[in-house]
CSV table of C-alpha atoms in Angstrom, one decimal:
chain,number,residue,atom,x,y,z
T,274,MET,CA,-80.0,167.7,-126.1
T,275,ILE,CA,-82.1,170.6,-126.6
T,276,LEU,CA,-83.6,172.5,-123.6
T,277,ASP,CA,-87.0,174.3,-123.6
T,278,HIS,CA,-85.8,176.6,-121.0
T,279,CYS,CA,-82.4,178.0,-119.6
T,280,PRO,CA,-81.6,175.9,-116.3
T,281,GLY,CA,-79.4,178.7,-115.2
T,282,SER,CA,-82.6,180.9,-114.7
T,283,ALA,CA,-84.6,178.3,-112.7
T,284,ASN,CA,-83.8,180.1,-109.2
T,285,LEU,CA,-84.6,183.4,-110.6
T,286,LYS,CA,-88.1,182.4,-112.2
T,287,THR,CA,-89.1,180.1,-109.4
T,288,PRO,CA,-87.3,181.5,-106.5
T,289,THR,CA,-85.9,179.3,-103.7
T,290,LEU,CA,-85.6,179.9,-100.1
T,291,SER,CA,-82.5,179.6,-97.8
T,292,ILE,CA,-81.8,180.4,-94.5
T,293,LYS,CA,-78.5,182.2,-93.3
T,294,LYS,CA,-77.2,183.2,-89.8
T,295,CYS,CA,-76.8,186.8,-89.4
T,296,PRO,CA,-73.2,187.4,-88.7
T,297,GLN,CA,-74.0,190.4,-86.2
T,298,CYS,CA,-76.6,188.7,-84.0
T,299,GLY,CA,-77.0,185.0,-85.0
T,300,GLU,CA,-80.8,185.4,-85.8
T,301,ASP,CA,-81.9,183.2,-88.8
T,302,VAL,CA,-82.6,185.3,-91.9
T,303,GLU,CA,-84.7,184.1,-94.8
T,304,ILE,CA,-83.4,185.1,-98.2
T,305,PHE,CA,-84.6,184.2,-101.7
T,306,SER,CA,-82.7,183.1,-104.6
T,307,ASN,CA,-83.8,186.0,-106.5
T,308,ASP,CA,-82.9,188.6,-103.7
T,309,THR,CA,-79.6,190.4,-103.7
T,310,SER,CA,-79.8,191.3,-100.0
T,311,VAL,CA,-82.0,191.3,-97.2
T,312,ALA,CA,-81.8,193.0,-93.7
T,313,CYS,CA,-81.9,191.2,-90.5
T,314,SER,CA,-85.2,191.9,-88.9
T,315,SER,CA,-83.5,191.7,-85.4
T,316,CYS,CA,-80.6,194.1,-85.8
T,317,GLY,CA,-80.8,195.5,-89.4
T,318,PHE,CA,-77.6,194.0,-90.5
T,319,VAL,CA,-77.6,193.6,-94.4
T,320,ILE,CA,-76.9,190.0,-95.8
T,321,TYR,CA,-76.0,189.5,-99.3
T,322,ASN,CA,-76.9,186.6,-101.6
T,323,GLU,CA,-73.6,185.3,-102.8
T,324,ALA,CA,-75.2,183.1,-105.6
T,325,LEU,CA,-73.7,183.9,-108.8
T,326,SER,CA,-76.5,184.7,-111.4
T,327,CYS,CA,-76.3,184.0,-115.1
T,328,ILE,CA,-77.5,187.7,-115.6
T,329,GLN,CA,-73.9,188.4,-115.0
T,330,TRP,CA,-72.5,186.7,-118.1
T,331,CYS,CA,-75.4,185.4,-120.4
T,332,LYS,CA,-76.1,187.4,-123.4
T,333,TYR,CA,-79.6,186.2,-123.4
T,334,ALA,CA,-80.6,186.8,-119.8
T,335,ARG,CA,-82.5,190.0,-120.6
T,336,GLU,CA,-85.0,188.0,-122.8
T,337,CYS,CA,-84.8,184.9,-120.7
T,338,ILE,CA,-86.0,186.3,-117.4
T,339,GLY,CA,-87.8,189.5,-118.5
T,340,GLU,CA,-86.9,193.0,-118.8
T,341,GLU,CA,-88.2,193.9,-115.4
T,342,MET,CA,-86.5,191.1,-113.4
T,343,TYR,CA,-83.2,191.8,-115.5
T,344,LEU,CA,-83.1,195.4,-114.6
T,345,LYS,CA,-83.8,194.9,-110.7
T,346,LEU,CA,-81.2,192.3,-110.5
T,347,TYR,CA,-78.6,193.7,-112.9
T,348,GLN,CA,-78.9,197.1,-111.0
T,349,LYS,CA,-78.5,195.6,-107.6
T,350,LYS,CA,-75.6,193.3,-108.7
T,351,SER,CA,-73.7,196.1,-110.5
T,352,GLY,CA,-74.3,198.6,-107.9
T,353,MET,CA,-75.9,201.0,-110.8
T,354,GLY,CA,-78.7,203.4,-110.0
T,355,ASP,CA,-80.1,203.3,-113.5
T,356,CYS,CA,-79.1,200.5,-115.8
T,357,GLU,CA,-78.3,201.7,-119.4
T,358,LYS,CA,-80.1,199.5,-122.0
T,359,THR,CA,-77.9,197.7,-124.3
C-alpha cells in the first residue's frame, strides 16, 4: 500500500490537544502534540510532552514537516540552541 503522506507526522501537521495534570499543583494543563513543553498557568511548573516524534529517527522528517517546524522541534527535543543543517 502506498501512502500519499507520512502517518507519523499527522500530529505535527494537524496538532491534537491533550490535558495533563500538573504534578506540582494539580491544575489541568493543555498541551498540543507539536509542543515539546508548556508551563503551568497556575504555578509555572514546566510540563514536557513525552510523545516520541518521527523527527528523532526519520531521514525524511525535514522535508515531510517543513524546515521551520523541523528546526523548532529538533532544537527543543535535542536541547540544541542552533541546529546545524545536515
